[in-house]
CSV table of N, CA and C in Angstrom, one decimal:
chain,number,residue,atom,x,y,z
A,18,UNK,N,0.7,-1.4,0.1
A,18,UNK,CA,0.5,0.3,-0.1
A,18,UNK,C,0.9,0.9,-0.2
A,19,UNK,N,0.8,2.5,-0.6
A,19,UNK,CA,1.7,3.0,-0.7
A,19,UNK,C,0.8,4.6,-0.4
A,20,UNK,N,1.3,5.1,0.8
A,20,UNK,CA,0.5,6.8,1.1
A,20,UNK,C,1.6,7.5,1.6
A,21,UNK,N,1.0,8.7,1.4
A,21,UNK,CA,2.0,9.7,2.6
A,21,UNK,C,2.2,9.3,3.4
A,22,UNK,N,3.2,9.4,3.4
A,22,UNK,CA,3.9,9.2,5.0
A,22,UNK,C,4.0,9.9,6.1
A,23,UNK,N,2.8,10.0,6.9
A,23,UNK,CA,2.5,10.4,8.6
A,23,UNK,C,3.7,11.2,8.7
A,24,UNK,N,5.0,10.6,8.8
A,24,UNK,CA,5.8,11.0,9.6
A,24,UNK,C,6.2,12.5,8.8
A,25,UNK,N,6.5,12.6,7.4
A,25,UNK,CA,7.0,14.0,7.6
A,25,UNK,C,6.7,14.9,7.3
A,26,UNK,N,5.5,15.2,7.6
A,26,UNK,CA,4.9,17.0,8.0
A,26,UNK,C,4.5,17.0,9.2
A,27,UNK,N,4.8,15.8,10.1
A,27,UNK,CA,5.2,16.2,11.9
A,27,UNK,C,6.7,14.9,13.2
A,28,UNK,N,7.9,15.2,12.1
A,28,UNK,CA,8.0,14.5,12.7
A,28,UNK,C,9.6,14.1,12.4
A,29,UNK,N,10.6,13.9,13.3
A,29,UNK,CA,11.8,14.3,12.5
A,29,UNK,C,12.1,12.6,12.1
A,30,UNK,N,13.4,12.7,10.8
A,30,UNK,CA,14.0,11.4,10.9
A,30,UNK,C,14.7,11.2,12.0
A,31,UNK,N,15.3,9.8,11.9
A,31,UNK,CA,16.3,9.2,13.0
A,31,UNK,C,17.3,8.9,12.3
A,32,UNK,N,17.4,8.4,11.2
A,32,UNK,CA,17.8,7.9,9.8
A,32,UNK,C,17.2,7.5,8.5
A,33,UNK,N,18.6,7.9,7.5
A,33,UNK,CA,17.5,7.9,6.0
A,33,UNK,C,19.2,7.4,5.6
A,34,UNK,N,18.7,6.4,4.7
A,34,UNK,CA,19.9,5.9,4.2
A,34,UNK,C,19.3,5.2,2.6
A,35,UNK,N,20.6,4.9,1.9
A,35,UNK,CA,19.7,4.3,0.5
A,35,UNK,C,20.2,3.0,0.5
A,36,UNK,N,19.1,1.9,0.6
A,36,UNK,CA,19.3,0.6,0.4
A,36,UNK,C,20.6,-0.1,-0.9
A,37,UNK,N,21.5,-0.2,-0.5
A,37,UNK,CA,22.5,-0.9,-2.2
A,37,UNK,C,22.9,-2.3,-2.3
A,38,UNK,N,22.8,-2.4,-3.6
A,38,UNK,CA,23.3,-3.7,-3.5
A,38,UNK,C,24.0,-4.7,-3.2
A,39,UNK,N,25.0,-4.5,-2.3
A,39,UNK,CA,25.8,-5.0,-1.4
A,39,UNK,C,25.0,-5.3,-0.1
A,40,UNK,N,23.3,-5.1,-0.1
A,40,UNK,CA,23.1,-5.1,1.6
A,40,UNK,C,22.1,-6.3,0.5
A,41,UNK,N,22.5,-6.8,-0.2
A,41,UNK,CA,20.7,-7.8,-0.6
A,41,UNK,C,21.3,-9.2,-1.0
A,42,UNK,N,20.3,-9.9,-0.8
A,42,UNK,CA,20.7,-10.9,-0.5
A,42,UNK,C,20.4,-11.9,-2.5
A,43,UNK,N,20.6,-13.4,-2.7
A,43,UNK,CA,20.4,-13.9,-4.5
A,43,UNK,C,19.3,-13.4,-5.0
A,44,UNK,N,17.9,-12.8,-4.5
A,44,UNK,CA,17.0,-12.5,-5.2
A,44,UNK,C,17.0,-11.2,-5.5
A,45,UNK,N,17.4,-10.4,-5.0
A,45,UNK,CA,17.5,-8.8,-5.4
A,45,UNK,C,16.8,-8.3,-4.1
A,46,UNK,N,16.5,-9.1,-2.9
A,46,UNK,CA,15.5,-8.3,-1.7
A,46,UNK,C,16.7,-7.8,-0.7
A,47,UNK,N,16.3,-6.1,-0.4
A,47,UNK,CA,17.6,-6.1,1.1
A,47,UNK,C,17.4,-7.1,2.0
A,48,UNK,N,18.7,-7.5,2.4
A,48,UNK,CA,18.6,-8.3,3.9
A,48,UNK,C,17.7,-8.0,5.2
A,49,UNK,N,17.1,-8.8,5.8
A,49,UNK,CA,16.6,-7.7,7.0
A,49,UNK,C,17.1,-7.8,8.0
A,50,UNK,N,17.9,-8.5,7.7
A,50,UNK,CA,19.3,-8.1,8.6
A,50,UNK,C,20.0,-6.6,8.6
A,51,UNK,N,20.0,-6.6,7.5
A,51,UNK,CA,20.4,-5.0,7.3
A,51,UNK,C,20.1,-4.3,7.8
A,52,UNK,N,18.6,-4.2,7.4
A,52,UNK,CA,17.3,-3.2,7.8
A,52,UNK,C,17.1,-3.6,9.3
A,53,UNK,N,17.4,-4.4,9.8
A,53,UNK,CA,17.3,-4.3,11.2
A,53,UNK,C,18.3,-3.4,11.9
A,54,UNK,N,19.7,-4.1,11.6
A,54,UNK,CA,20.5,-3.1,11.8
A,54,UNK,C,20.5,-1.0,11.7
A,55,UNK,N,19.8,-1.4,10.6
A,55,UNK,CA,19.4,0.6,10.4
A,55,UNK,C,18.3,1.0,11.5
A,56,UNK,N,17.7,0.1,11.9
A,56,UNK,CA,16.5,0.3,12.8
A,56,UNK,C,17.0,0.6,13.7
A,57,UNK,N,18.2,-0.3,14.0
A,57,UNK,CA,18.7,-0.3,15.6
A,57,UNK,C,19.7,0.9,15.6
A,58,UNK,N,20.8,1.3,14.7
A,58,UNK,CA,21.6,2.5,14.5
A,58,UNK,C,20.0,3.7,14.8
A,59,UNK,N,18.9,4.0,14.1
A,59,UNK,CA,18.2,5.0,14.4
A,59,UNK,C,17.6,4.8,15.9
A,60,UNK,N,17.1,3.7,16.6
A,60,UNK,CA,16.3,4.0,17.6
A,60,UNK,C,17.3,4.0,18.4
A,61,UNK,N,18.8,3.8,18.7
A,61,UNK,CA,20.1,4.3,19.2
A,61,UNK,C,20.9,5.9,19.4
A,62,UNK,N,19.9,6.3,18.3
A,62,UNK,CA,20.4,7.3,18.1
A,62,UNK,C,19.6,8.2,19.3
A,63,UNK,N,17.8,8.2,19.1
A,63,UNK,CA,16.8,8.2,20.0
A,63,UNK,C,16.8,8.4,21.3
A,64,UNK,N,17.2,7.1,21.2
A,64,UNK,CA,17.6,6.9,22.6
A,64,UNK,C,18.9,7.4,23.4
A,65,UNK,N,19.9,7.7,22.7
A,65,UNK,CA,21.1,8.3,23.2
A,65,UNK,C,20.4,10.0,23.7
A,66,UNK,N,19.6,10.6,22.6
A,66,UNK,CA,19.8,11.6,22.6
A,66,UNK,C,18.4,12.0,23.7
A,67,UNK,N,17.3,11.3,24.0
A,67,UNK,CA,16.3,11.4,24.6
A,67,UNK,C,17.1,11.5,26.2
A,68,UNK,N,18.0,10.2,26.8
A,68,UNK,CA,18.9,10.0,28.2
A,68,UNK,C,19.9,10.4,28.2
A,69,UNK,N,20.3,11.3,27.1
A,69,UNK,CA,21.8,12.3,27.1
A,69,UNK,C,22.4,11.4,27.8
A,70,UNK,N,22.6,10.1,27.3
A,70,UNK,CA,23.9,9.4,27.9
A,70,UNK,C,23.8,8.2,26.9
A,71,UNK,N,25.0,7.2,26.7
A,71,UNK,CA,25.1,6.3,26.1
A,71,UNK,C,24.1,5.0,26.5
A,72,UNK,N,24.2,4.3,25.4
A,72,UNK,CA,22.5,3.4,25.5
A,72,UNK,C,23.0,2.2,24.7
A,73,UNK,N,22.6,0.8,25.4
A,73,UNK,CA,22.5,-0.3,25.2
A,73,UNK,C,21.5,-1.0,24.3
A,74,UNK,N,21.7,-1.6,23.0
A,74,UNK,CA,20.4,-2.4,22.8
A,74,UNK,C,20.2,-3.7,23.8
A,75,UNK,N,18.4,-3.7,24.4
A,75,UNK,CA,18.9,-4.9,25.3
A,75,UNK,C,17.7,-6.2,24.6
A,76,UNK,N,16.9,-5.8,23.8
A,76,UNK,CA,15.6,-6.2,23.1
A,76,UNK,C,15.3,-5.8,22.3
A,77,UNK,N,14.6,-6.5,21.3
A,77,UNK,CA,14.1,-6.1,20.3
A,77,UNK,C,12.9,-7.0,20.4
A,78,UNK,N,11.3,-6.7,20.6
A,78,UNK,CA,9.7,-6.8,20.3
A,78,UNK,C,9.0,-7.1,19.3
A,79,UNK,N,8.5,-7.7,18.7
A,79,UNK,CA,7.2,-7.5,18.0
A,79,UNK,C,8.0,-6.7,16.6
A,80,UNK,N,9.1,-7.6,15.9
A,80,UNK,CA,9.6,-7.5,14.7
A,80,UNK,C,8.8,-7.8,13.0
A,81,UNK,N,8.3,-6.7,12.9
A,81,UNK,CA,7.5,-6.9,11.9
A,81,UNK,C,7.7,-6.3,10.5
A,82,UNK,N,8.1,-7.9,9.8
A,82,UNK,CA,8.3,-7.0,8.2
A,82,UNK,C,6.6,-6.8,7.2
A,83,UNK,N,6.8,-5.8,6.8
A,83,UNK,CA,5.4,-5.8,5.5
A,83,UNK,C,5.7,-5.9,4.9
A,84,UNK,N,6.9,-5.3,3.6
A,84,UNK,CA,6.8,-5.5,2.8
A,84,UNK,C,8.5,-5.3,2.4
A,85,UNK,N,8.7,-6.0,1.6
A,85,UNK,CA,10.2,-5.9,0.9
A,85,UNK,C,11.1,-4.6,0.7
A,86,UNK,N,12.4,-4.6,1.4
A,86,UNK,CA,12.6,-3.4,1.0
A,86,UNK,C,13.7,-3.3,-0.9
A,87,UNK,N,13.7,-2.6,-1.5
A,87,UNK,CA,14.8,-3.6,-3.1
A,87,UNK,C,15.7,-2.4,-3.4
A,88,UNK,N,17.0,-2.9,-3.8
A,88,UNK,CA,17.8,-1.9,-4.0
A,88,UNK,C,17.9,-1.0,-4.9
A,89,UNK,N,18.0,0.5,-4.2
A,89,UNK,CA,17.9,1.7,-4.1
A,89,UNK,C,16.3,2.5,-3.7
A,90,UNK,N,15.8,1.5,-3.4
A,90,UNK,CA,14.6,2.5,-2.0
A,90,UNK,C,15.9,3.7,-1.3
A,91,UNK,N,14.8,4.5,-0.7
A,91,UNK,CA,15.2,5.1,-0.1
A,91,UNK,C,14.5,5.0,1.1
A,92,UNK,N,15.9,4.7,2.4
A,92,UNK,CA,14.8,3.7,3.6
A,92,UNK,C,15.3,5.0,4.5
A,93,UNK,N,13.7,5.6,4.6
A,93,UNK,CA,14.3,6.2,6.6
A,93,UNK,C,13.5,5.5,7.6
A,94,UNK,N,13.9,5.9,8.9
A,94,UNK,CA,13.6,5.5,10.1
A,94,UNK,C,13.1,6.5,10.7
A,95,UNK,N,11.7,6.3,11.6
A,95,UNK,CA,11.3,7.3,12.4
A,95,UNK,C,10.9,6.2,13.9
A,96,UNK,N,11.2,7.6,14.9
A,96,UNK,CA,11.6,6.8,16.3
A,96,UNK,C,10.1,7.7,16.9
A,97,UNK,N,9.7,6.4,18.1
A,97,UNK,CA,9.1,7.8,19.0
A,97,UNK,C,9.3,7.1,20.3
A,98,UNK,N,8.7,7.3,21.4
A,98,UNK,CA,8.5,6.3,22.7
A,98,UNK,C,8.2,5.7,22.7
A,99,UNK,N,8.0,4.4,22.8
A,99,UNK,CA,6.8,3.8,23.6
A,99,UNK,C,6.0,3.5,25.3
A,100,UNK,N,8.3,2.7,25.7
A,100,UNK,CA,7.9,3.3,27.4
A,100,UNK,C,9.3,3.6,27.4
A,101,UNK,N,9.1,4.8,29.4
A,101,UNK,CA,10.2,5.4,29.4
A,101,UNK,C,10.1,5.2,30.8
A,102,UNK,N,11.7,4.0,31.6
A,102,UNK,CA,11.4,3.2,33.0
A,102,UNK,C,12.2,4.1,33.3
A,103,UNK,N,13.3,3.2,34.4
A,103,UNK,CA,13.8,4.1,35.4
A,103,UNK,C,15.4,4.4,34.8
A,104,UNK,N,16.0,2.8,33.5
A,104,UNK,CA,17.2,2.9,33.5
A,104,UNK,C,16.5,2.8,32.1
A,105,UNK,N,15.6,2.3,31.1
A,105,UNK,CA,15.5,1.9,29.9
A,105,UNK,C,14.3,2.9,29.4
A,106,UNK,N,14.5,2.6,28.4
A,106,UNK,CA,13.5,3.4,27.0
A,106,UNK,C,12.9,1.9,26.2
A,107,UNK,N,11.9,2.2,25.5
A,107,UNK,CA,11.7,1.3,24.2
A,107,UNK,C,11.0,2.0,23.5
A,108,UNK,N,11.7,2.0,22.9
A,108,UNK,CA,11.2,2.9,21.3
A,108,UNK,C,10.7,1.8,20.2
A,109,UNK,N,10.1,3.0,20.0
A,109,UNK,CA,9.0,2.0,18.2
A,109,UNK,C,9.7,2.9,17.1
A,110,UNK,N,10.0,2.1,16.4
A,110,UNK,CA,11.0,2.2,15.3
A,110,UNK,C,10.1,1.8,14.0
A,111,UNK,N,9.6,2.6,13.6
A,111,UNK,CA,9.2,2.8,11.8
A,111,UNK,C,9.7,2.7,11.0
A,112,UNK,N,9.9,2.0,9.9
A,112,UNK,CA,10.9,1.8,9.0
A,112,UNK,C,9.9,2.4,7.5
A,113,UNK,N,9.9,3.4,6.5
A,113,UNK,CA,9.9,4.3,5.2
A,113,UNK,C,10.2,3.9,4.8
A,114,UNK,N,9.4,3.9,3.1
A,114,UNK,CA,11.0,3.7,1.9
A,114,UNK,C,9.9,4.6,0.9
A,115,UNK,N,11.4,5.1,-0.3
A,115,UNK,CA,10.4,5.5,-1.3
A,115,UNK,C,10.9,4.9,-2.3
A,116,UNK,N,10.1,4.7,-3.0
A,116,UNK,CA,11.3,4.2,-4.0
A,116,UNK,C,10.9,5.5,-5.7
A,117,UNK,N,9.9,6.2,-5.4
A,117,UNK,CA,10.1,7.6,-6.5
A,117,UNK,C,10.8,8.4,-5.3
A,118,UNK,N,12.0,9.1,-5.8
A,118,UNK,CA,12.3,9.9,-5.1
A,118,UNK,C,11.8,11.5,-5.7
A,119,UNK,N,11.2,11.5,-6.1
A,119,UNK,CA,10.5,12.9,-7.0
A,119,UNK,C,9.2,13.0,-6.2
A,120,UNK,N,8.9,11.7,-5.3
A,120,UNK,CA,7.3,12.0,-4.8
A,120,UNK,C,7.3,11.9,-3.7
A,121,UNK,N,6.0,12.4,-2.8
A,121,UNK,CA,6.5,12.0,-0.9
A,121,UNK,C,5.5,10.8,-0.9
A,122,UNK,N,5.0,9.8,-1.9
A,122,UNK,CA,4.2,8.3,-1.7
A,122,UNK,C,5.3,7.7,-1.2
A,123,UNK,N,5.3,7.0,0.0
A,123,UNK,CA,6.3,6.3,0.9
A,123,UNK,C,5.3,4.9,1.0
A,124,UNK,N,5.9,3.9,1.7
A,124,UNK,CA,5.3,2.5,1.8
A,124,UNK,C,6.3,2.1,3.5
A,125,UNK,N,5.3,2.1,4.1
A,125,UNK,CA,5.7,1.4,6.2
A,125,UNK,C,6.1,-0.1,5.3
A,126,UNK,N,7.3,0.0,5.8
A,126,UNK,CA,7.9,-2.1,5.3
A,126,UNK,C,8.3,-2.9,6.8
A,127,UNK,N,8.0,-2.0,7.7
A,127,UNK,CA,8.5,-2.3,8.7
A,127,UNK,C,8.6,-1.5,10.0
A,128,UNK,N,8.7,-2.5,11.3
A,128,UNK,CA,8.2,-1.7,12.6
A,128,UNK,C,8.5,-2.4,13.9
A,129,UNK,N,9.1,-2.4,14.5
A,129,UNK,CA,9.2,-3.1,16.0
A,129,UNK,C,9.9,-2.4,17.1
A,130,UNK,N,9.9,-2.9,18.3
A,130,UNK,CA,9.6,-2.0,19.6
A,130,UNK,C,11.0,-2.7,20.0
A,131,UNK,N,12.1,-1.2,20.2
A,131,UNK,CA,13.9,-1.5,20.6
A,131,UNK,C,13.9,-1.1,22.1
A,132,UNK,N,14.8,-2.1,23.1
A,132,UNK,CA,14.5,-1.5,24.5
A,132,UNK,C,16.2,-1.2,24.5
A,133,UNK,N,16.8,-0.1,24.9
A,133,UNK,CA,18.0,-0.1,25.2
A,133,UNK,C,18.1,0.8,26.7
A,134,UNK,N,19.0,0.5,27.4
A,134,UNK,CA,19.3,0.7,28.6
A,134,UNK,C,20.4,1.7,28.2
A,135,UNK,N,20.2,2.3,29.7
A,135,UNK,CA,21.2,4.1,29.8
A,135,UNK,C,22.3,3.5,30.7
A,136,UNK,N,23.7,3.5,30.1
A,136,UNK,CA,24.4,3.1,31.3
A,136,UNK,C,25.9,4.4,31.2
A,137,UNK,N,26.6,3.8,32.6
A,137,UNK,CA,27.5,5.2,33.0
A,137,UNK,C,29.3,4.5,31.7
A,138,UNK,N,30.2,4.9,32.0
A,138,UNK,CA,31.5,4.7,31.3
A,138,UNK,C,31.6,3.4,31.9
A,139,UNK,N,31.5,2.9,32.9
A,139,UNK,CA,31.5,1.3,33.3
A,139,UNK,C,30.9,0.7,32.7
A,140,UNK,N,30.2,0.8,32.0
A,140,UNK,CA,28.7,-0.3,31.4
A,140,UNK,C,27.4,-0.6,32.3
A,141,UNK,N,27.2,0.0,33.1
A,141,UNK,CA,26.8,-0.1,34.3
A,141,UNK,C,24.8,0.7,34.3
A,142,UNK,N,24.0,0.2,34.3
A,142,UNK,CA,22.8,1.0,34.3
A,142,UNK,C,23.0,2.0,35.3
A,143,UNK,N,22.4,3.2,34.6
A,143,UNK,CA,21.9,4.1,34.9
A,143,UNK,C,20.1,5.1,34.9
A,144,UNK,N,20.5,5.4,36.0
A,144,UNK,CA,18.8,6.3,36.0
A,144,UNK,C,18.7,7.4,34.8
A,145,UNK,N,17.6,7.4,34.2
A,145,UNK,CA,17.1,8.3,33.4
A,145,UNK,C,16.8,9.6,33.6
A,146,UNK,N,17.7,10.4,33.5
A,146,UNK,CA,16.8,12.0,33.8
A,146,UNK,C,15.3,12.3,33.1
A,147,UNK,N,14.7,12.3,33.9
A,147,UNK,CA,13.5,12.8,32.7
A,147,UNK,C,13.9,14.1,32.2
A,148,UNK,N,13.1,14.4,31.3
A,148,UNK,CA,13.4,16.0,30.8
A,148,UNK,C,11.8,16.2,30.8
A,149,UNK,N,12.4,17.9,30.9
A,149,UNK,CA,11.0,19.0,31.5
A,149,UNK,C,10.5,19.3,30.1
A,150,UNK,N,9.1,19.1,30.5
A,150,UNK,CA,8.3,19.9,29.2
A,150,UNK,C,7.8,21.0,28.7
């Protein structure tokens, strides 16, 4: 299903990249593992910015691959907070692609919830300072 990406108007992109031939399997589709790693990078950027500290990935929940990603697709990952705990942040990451870069039409291809824990320089969990709203 092609739609106008709802995030384009009101959200900031956490990561944008281009799917390249080296990221594909022999059938020409992009490896799911490559896409998961891009989503983890995007979620990590988001969690680090929110926590103002180093974070590590501790879990991935509910990974859903809706549609394949193809070589040449512009891949964008968007993040929002799912849950905020004392030391952890669960981040909902959605991945959308644009196949026609001259259009704003996008396709949601993947989504998951990644959980990150804030850590100190000794890699011990630390409390996340709540942000003022």
